[in-house]
mmCIF file of C-alpha atoms and ligand atoms in Angstrom:
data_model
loop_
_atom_site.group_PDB
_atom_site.id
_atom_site.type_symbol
_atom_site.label_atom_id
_atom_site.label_comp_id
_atom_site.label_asym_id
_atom_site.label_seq_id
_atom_site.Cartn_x
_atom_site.Cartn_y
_atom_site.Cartn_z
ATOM 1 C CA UNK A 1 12.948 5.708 -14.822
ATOM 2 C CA UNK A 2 15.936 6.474 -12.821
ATOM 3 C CA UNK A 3 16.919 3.812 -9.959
ATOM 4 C CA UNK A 4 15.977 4.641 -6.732
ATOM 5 C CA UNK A 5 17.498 2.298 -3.772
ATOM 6 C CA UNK A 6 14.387 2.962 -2.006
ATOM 7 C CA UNK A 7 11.776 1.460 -5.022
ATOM 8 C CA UNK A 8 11.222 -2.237 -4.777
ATOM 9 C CA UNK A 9 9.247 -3.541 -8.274
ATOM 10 C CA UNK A 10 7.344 -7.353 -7.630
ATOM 11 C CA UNK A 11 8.131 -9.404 -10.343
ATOM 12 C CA UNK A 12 5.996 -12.428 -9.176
ATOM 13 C CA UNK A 13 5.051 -14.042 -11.850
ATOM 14 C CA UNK A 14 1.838 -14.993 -9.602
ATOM 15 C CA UNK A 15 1.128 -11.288 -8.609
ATOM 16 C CA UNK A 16 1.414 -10.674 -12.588
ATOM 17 C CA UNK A 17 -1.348 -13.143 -13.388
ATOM 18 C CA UNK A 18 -3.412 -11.576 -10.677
ATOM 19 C CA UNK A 19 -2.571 -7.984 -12.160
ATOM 20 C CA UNK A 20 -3.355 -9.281 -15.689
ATOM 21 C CA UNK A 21 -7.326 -9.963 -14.253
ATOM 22 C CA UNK A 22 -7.466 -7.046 -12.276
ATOM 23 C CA UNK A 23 -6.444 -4.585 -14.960
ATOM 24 C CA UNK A 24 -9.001 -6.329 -17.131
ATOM 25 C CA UNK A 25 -12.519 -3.887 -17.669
ATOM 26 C CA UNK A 26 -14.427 -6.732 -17.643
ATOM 27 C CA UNK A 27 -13.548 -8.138 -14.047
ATOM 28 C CA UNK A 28 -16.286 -7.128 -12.007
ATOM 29 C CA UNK A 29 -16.506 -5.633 -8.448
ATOM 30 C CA UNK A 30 -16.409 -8.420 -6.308
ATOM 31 C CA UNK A 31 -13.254 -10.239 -7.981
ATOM 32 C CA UNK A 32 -11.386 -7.243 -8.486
ATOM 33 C CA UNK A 33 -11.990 -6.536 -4.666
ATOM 34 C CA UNK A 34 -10.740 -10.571 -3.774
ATOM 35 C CA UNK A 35 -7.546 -9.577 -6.302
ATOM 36 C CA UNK A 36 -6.760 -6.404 -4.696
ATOM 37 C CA UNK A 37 -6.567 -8.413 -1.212
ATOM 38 C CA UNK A 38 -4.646 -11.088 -2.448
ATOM 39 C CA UNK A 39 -2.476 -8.907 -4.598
ATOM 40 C CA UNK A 40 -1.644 -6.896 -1.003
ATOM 41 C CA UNK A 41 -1.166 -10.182 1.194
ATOM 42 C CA UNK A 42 1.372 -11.109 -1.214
ATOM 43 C CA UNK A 43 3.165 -7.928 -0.966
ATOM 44 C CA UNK A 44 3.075 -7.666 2.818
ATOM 45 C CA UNK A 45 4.897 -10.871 3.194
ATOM 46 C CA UNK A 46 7.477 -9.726 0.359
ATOM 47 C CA UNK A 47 8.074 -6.194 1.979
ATOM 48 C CA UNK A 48 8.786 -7.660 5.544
ATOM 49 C CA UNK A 49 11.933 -9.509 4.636
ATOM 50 C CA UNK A 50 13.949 -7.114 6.966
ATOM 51 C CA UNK A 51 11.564 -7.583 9.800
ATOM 52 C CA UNK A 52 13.008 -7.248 13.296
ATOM 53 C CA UNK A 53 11.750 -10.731 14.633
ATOM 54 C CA UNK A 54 11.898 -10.684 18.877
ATOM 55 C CA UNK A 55 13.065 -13.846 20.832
ATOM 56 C CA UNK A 56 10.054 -16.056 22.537
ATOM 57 C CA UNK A 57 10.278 -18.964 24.887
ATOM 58 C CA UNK A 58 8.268 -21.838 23.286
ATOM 59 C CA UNK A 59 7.305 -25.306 24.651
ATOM 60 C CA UNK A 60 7.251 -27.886 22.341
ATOM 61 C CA UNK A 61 5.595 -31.577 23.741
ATOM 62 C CA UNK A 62 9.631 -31.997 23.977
ATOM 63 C CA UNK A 63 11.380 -29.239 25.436
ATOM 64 C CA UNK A 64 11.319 -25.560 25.425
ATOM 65 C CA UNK A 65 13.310 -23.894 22.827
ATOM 66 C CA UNK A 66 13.507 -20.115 21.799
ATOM 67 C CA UNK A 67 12.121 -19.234 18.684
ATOM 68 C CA UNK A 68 11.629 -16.035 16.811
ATOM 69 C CA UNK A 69 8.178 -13.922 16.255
ATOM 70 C CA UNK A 70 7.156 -10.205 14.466
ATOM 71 C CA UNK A 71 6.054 -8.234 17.542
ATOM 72 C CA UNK A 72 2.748 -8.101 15.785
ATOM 73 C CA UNK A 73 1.215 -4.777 17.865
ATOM 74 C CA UNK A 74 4.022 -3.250 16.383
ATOM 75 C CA UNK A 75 2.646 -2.726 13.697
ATOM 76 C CA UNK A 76 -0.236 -0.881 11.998
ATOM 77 C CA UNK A 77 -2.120 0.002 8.487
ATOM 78 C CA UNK A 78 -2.717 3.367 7.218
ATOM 79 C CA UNK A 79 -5.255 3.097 4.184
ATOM 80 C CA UNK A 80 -5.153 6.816 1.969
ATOM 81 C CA UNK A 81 -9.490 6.702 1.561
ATOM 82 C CA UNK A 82 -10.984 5.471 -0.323
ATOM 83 C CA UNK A 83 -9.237 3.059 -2.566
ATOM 84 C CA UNK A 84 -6.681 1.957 0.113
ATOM 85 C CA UNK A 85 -9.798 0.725 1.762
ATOM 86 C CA UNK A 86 -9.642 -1.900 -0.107
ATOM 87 C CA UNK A 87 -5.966 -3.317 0.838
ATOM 88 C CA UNK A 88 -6.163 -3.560 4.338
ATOM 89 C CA UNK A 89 -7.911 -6.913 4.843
ATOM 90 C CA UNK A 90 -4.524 -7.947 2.491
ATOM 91 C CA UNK A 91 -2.223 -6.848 5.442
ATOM 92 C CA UNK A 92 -4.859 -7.920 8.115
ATOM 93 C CA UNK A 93 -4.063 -11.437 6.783
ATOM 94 C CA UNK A 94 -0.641 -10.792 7.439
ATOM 95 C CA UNK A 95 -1.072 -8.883 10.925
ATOM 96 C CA UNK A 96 -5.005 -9.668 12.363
ATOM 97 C CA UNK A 97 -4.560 -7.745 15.372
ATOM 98 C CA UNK A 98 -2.879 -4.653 13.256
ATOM 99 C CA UNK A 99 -4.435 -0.992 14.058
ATOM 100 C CA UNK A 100 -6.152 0.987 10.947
ATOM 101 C CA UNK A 101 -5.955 4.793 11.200
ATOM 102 C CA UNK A 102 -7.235 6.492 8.110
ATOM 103 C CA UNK A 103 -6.403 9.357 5.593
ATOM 104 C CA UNK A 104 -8.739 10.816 3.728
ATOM 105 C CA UNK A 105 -7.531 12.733 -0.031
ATOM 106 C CA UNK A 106 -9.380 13.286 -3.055
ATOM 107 C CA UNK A 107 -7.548 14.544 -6.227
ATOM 108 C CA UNK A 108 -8.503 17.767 -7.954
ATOM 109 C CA UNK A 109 -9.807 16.676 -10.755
ATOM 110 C CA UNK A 110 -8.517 20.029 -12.722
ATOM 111 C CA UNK A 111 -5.155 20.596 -10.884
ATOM 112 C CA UNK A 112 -4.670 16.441 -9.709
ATOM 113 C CA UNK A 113 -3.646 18.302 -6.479
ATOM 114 C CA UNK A 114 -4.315 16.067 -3.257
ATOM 115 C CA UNK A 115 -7.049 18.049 -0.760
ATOM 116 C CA UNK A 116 -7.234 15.758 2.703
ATOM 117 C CA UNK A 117 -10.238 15.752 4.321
ATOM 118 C CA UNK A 118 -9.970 13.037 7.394
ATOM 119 C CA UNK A 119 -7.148 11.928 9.098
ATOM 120 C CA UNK A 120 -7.555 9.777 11.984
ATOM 121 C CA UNK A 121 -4.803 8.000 13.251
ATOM 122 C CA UNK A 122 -4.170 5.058 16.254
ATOM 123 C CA UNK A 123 -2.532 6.405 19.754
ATOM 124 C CA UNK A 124 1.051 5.297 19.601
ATOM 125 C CA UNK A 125 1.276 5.015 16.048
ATOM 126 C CA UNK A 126 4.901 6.961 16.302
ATOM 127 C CA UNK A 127 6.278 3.706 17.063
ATOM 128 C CA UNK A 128 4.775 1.226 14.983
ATOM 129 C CA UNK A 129 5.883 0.059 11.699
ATOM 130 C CA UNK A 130 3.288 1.984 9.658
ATOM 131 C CA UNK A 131 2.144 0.242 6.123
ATOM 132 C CA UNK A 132 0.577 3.265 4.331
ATOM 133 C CA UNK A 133 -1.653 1.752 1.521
ATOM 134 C CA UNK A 134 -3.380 3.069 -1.900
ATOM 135 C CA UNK A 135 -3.487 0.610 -4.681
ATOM 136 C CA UNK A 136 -2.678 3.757 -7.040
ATOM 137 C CA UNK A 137 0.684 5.840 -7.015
ATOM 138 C CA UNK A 138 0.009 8.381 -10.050
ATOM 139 C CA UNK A 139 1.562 11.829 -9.994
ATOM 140 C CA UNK A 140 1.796 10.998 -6.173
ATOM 141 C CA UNK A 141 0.271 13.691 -4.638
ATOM 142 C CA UNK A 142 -1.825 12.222 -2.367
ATOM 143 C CA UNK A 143 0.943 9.610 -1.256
ATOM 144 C CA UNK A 144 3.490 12.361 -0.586
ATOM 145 C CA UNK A 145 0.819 14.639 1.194
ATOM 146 C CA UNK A 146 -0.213 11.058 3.633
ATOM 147 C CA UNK A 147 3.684 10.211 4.043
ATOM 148 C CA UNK A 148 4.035 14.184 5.212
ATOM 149 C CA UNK A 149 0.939 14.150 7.414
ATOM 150 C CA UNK A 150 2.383 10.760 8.916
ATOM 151 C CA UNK A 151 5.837 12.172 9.713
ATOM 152 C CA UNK A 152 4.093 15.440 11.549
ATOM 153 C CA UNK A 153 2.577 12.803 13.848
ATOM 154 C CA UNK A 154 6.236 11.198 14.705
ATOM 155 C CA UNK A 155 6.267 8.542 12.508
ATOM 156 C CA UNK A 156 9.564 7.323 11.376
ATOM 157 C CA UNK A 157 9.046 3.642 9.840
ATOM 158 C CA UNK A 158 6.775 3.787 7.147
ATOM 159 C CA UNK A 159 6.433 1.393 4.078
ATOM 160 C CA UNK A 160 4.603 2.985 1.313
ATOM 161 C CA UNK A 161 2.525 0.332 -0.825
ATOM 162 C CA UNK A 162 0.905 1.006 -4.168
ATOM 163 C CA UNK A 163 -0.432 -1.908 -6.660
ATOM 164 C CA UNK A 164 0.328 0.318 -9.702
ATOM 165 C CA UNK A 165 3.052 2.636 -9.993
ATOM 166 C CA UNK A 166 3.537 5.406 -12.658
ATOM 167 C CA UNK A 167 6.803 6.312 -13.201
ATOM 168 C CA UNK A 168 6.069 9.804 -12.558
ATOM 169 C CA UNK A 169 4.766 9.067 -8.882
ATOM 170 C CA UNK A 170 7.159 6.269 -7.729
ATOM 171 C CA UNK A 171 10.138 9.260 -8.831
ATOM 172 C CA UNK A 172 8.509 11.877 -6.928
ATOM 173 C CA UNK A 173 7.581 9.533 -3.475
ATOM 174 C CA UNK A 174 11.232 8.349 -3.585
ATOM 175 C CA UNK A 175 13.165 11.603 -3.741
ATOM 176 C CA UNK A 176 10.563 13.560 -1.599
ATOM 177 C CA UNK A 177 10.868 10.552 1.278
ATOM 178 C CA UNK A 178 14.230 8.593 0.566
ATOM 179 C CA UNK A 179 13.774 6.987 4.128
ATOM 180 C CA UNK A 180 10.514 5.228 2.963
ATOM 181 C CA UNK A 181 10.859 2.432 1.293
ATOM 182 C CA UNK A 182 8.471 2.037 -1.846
ATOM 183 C CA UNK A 183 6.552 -1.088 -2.868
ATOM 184 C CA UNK A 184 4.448 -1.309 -6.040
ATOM 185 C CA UNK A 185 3.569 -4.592 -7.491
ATOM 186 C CA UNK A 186 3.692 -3.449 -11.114
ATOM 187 C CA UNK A 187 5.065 -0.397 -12.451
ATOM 188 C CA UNK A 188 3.366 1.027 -15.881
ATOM 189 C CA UNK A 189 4.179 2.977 -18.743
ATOM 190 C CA UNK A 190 2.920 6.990 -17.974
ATOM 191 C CA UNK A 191 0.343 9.173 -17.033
ATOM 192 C CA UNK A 192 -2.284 10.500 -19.291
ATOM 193 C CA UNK A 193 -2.842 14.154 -19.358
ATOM 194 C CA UNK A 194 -5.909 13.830 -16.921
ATOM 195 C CA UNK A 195 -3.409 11.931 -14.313
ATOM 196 C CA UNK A 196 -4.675 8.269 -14.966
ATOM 197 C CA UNK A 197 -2.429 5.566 -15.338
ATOM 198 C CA UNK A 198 -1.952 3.459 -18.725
ATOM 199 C CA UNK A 199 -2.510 1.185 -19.454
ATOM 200 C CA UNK A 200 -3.454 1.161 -15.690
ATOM 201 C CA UNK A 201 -6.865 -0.480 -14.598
ATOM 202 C CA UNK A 202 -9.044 2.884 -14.209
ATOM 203 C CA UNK A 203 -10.127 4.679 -11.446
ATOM 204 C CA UNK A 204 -9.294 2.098 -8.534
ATOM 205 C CA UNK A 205 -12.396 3.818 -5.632
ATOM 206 C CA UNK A 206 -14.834 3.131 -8.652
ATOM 207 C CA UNK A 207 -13.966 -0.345 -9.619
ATOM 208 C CA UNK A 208 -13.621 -1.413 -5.651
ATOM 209 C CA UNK A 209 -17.183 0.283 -4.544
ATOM 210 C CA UNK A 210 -19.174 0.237 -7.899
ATOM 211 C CA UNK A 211 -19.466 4.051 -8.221
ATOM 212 C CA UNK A 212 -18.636 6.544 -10.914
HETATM 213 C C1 PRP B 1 -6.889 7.929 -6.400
HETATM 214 C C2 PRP B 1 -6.012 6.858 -5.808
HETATM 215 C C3 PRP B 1 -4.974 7.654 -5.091
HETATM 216 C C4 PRP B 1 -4.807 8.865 -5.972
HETATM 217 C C5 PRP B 1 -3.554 8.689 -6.761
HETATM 218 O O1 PRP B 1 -7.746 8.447 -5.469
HETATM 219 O O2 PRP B 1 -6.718 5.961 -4.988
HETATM 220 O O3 PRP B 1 -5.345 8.043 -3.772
HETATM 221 O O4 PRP B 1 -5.939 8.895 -6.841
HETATM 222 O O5 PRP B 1 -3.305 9.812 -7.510
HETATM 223 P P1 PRP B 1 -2.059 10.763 -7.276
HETATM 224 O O6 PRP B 1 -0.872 9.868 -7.130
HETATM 225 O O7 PRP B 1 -2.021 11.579 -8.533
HETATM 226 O O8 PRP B 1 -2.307 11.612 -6.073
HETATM 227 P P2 PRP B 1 -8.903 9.492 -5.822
HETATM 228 O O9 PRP B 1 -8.414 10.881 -5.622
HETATM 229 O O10 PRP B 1 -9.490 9.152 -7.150
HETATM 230 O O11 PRP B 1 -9.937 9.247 -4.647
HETATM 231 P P3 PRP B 1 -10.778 7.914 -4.319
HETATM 232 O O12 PRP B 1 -9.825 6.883 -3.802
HETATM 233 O O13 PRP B 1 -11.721 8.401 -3.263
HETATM 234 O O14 PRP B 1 -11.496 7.467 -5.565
HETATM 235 N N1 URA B 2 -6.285 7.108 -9.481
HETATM 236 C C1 URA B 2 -6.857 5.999 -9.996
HETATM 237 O O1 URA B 2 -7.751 5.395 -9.377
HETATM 238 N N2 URA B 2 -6.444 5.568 -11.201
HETATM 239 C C2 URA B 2 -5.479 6.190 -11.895
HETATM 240 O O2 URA B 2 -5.129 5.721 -12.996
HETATM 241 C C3 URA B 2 -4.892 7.352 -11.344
HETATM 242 C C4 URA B 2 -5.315 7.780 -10.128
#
């Protein structure tokens, strides 16, 4: 894959164990929900190195001294339904008082193409620092199509966070948005000729809410 200055690949060796289980067909619902959360916590603290921190007054039993905080309302959690669902208690680690507005898209399964069908979004969001989350980027459809819908609402600071990455997607979200930065833990080999990643971890909604 070409290089793209707005891609960032983890190379944790801790977020590879936890993609290692996760990937795994035998890892059942309820872990694979715990590694998906932990998976995202760790990459919410990794994509906020260039965090504008604001200057606080704080009193220590000694003196008072000025220290340096996130301006947490600032920011807020966009989960593309249903998988993404299952990130945002990882950034809600991060951020507890962080505002969810959702985006619902379902891929054609014949033409892969993205069709939304919710979007519901927090007043203000046009000036937060908007973390737009789906554990899968495949063709990237349905990322582009949420990173559009986001910019017709005003949005200009938007991290884009997949756990997997094809190739294919993570070359078509960074040339279609080169202002967004983004962020997949892992990125695999290609896309299968229905759209699924390999070697993947399967359909993502499925594994997270036990359907089919
Ligand atoms: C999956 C995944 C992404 C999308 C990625 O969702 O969670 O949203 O596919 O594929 P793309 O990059 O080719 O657009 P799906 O459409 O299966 O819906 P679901 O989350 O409701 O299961
Ligand atoms: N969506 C998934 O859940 N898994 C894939 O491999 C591709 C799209």
């Amino acid at each position: 894959m070409k290089k793209y200055s707005n891609v960032f690949v983890f190379d944790h060796p801790l977020i590879k164990h936890k993609v290692a289980i996760l990937r795994d067909k035998h890892t059942g619902m309820k872990e694979f929900r715990e590694l998906v959360e932990e998976i995202t916590t760790m990459m919410t603290y990794e994509s906020m190195r260039d965090v504008k921190l604001v200057p606080v007054q704080v009193e220590t039993p000694l003196e008072t001294t000025t220290q340096y905080k996130v301006p947490e309302e600032s920011v807020a959690i966009v989960p593309i339904l249903r998988a993404g669902l299952g990130m945002v208690n990882g950034v809600h680690k991060v951020f507890p008082t962080a505002r969810v507005g959702h985006i619902g898209m379902y891929r054609d399964e014949e033409t892969l193409e993205p069709q939304e069908y919710y979007c519901k979004l927090p007043d203000g969001i046009e000036n937060k620092t908007v973390f737009l989350v789906d554990p899968m980027l495949a063709t990237g459809g349905s990322a582009c199509d949420a990173l559009d819908a986001l910019k017709k609402r005003g949005c200009k600071n938007i991290k884009f966070m997949a756990i997997i990455g094809a190739p294919e997607g993570v070359s078509r979200v960074a040339e279609a948005h080169p202002d967004v930065p983004v962020y997949v833990s892992t990125l695999d080999r290609q896309l299968n000729e229905n759209g699924y990643i390999l070697p993947g971890l399967g359909d993502a909604g499925d594994r997270l809410f036990g359907t089919k």
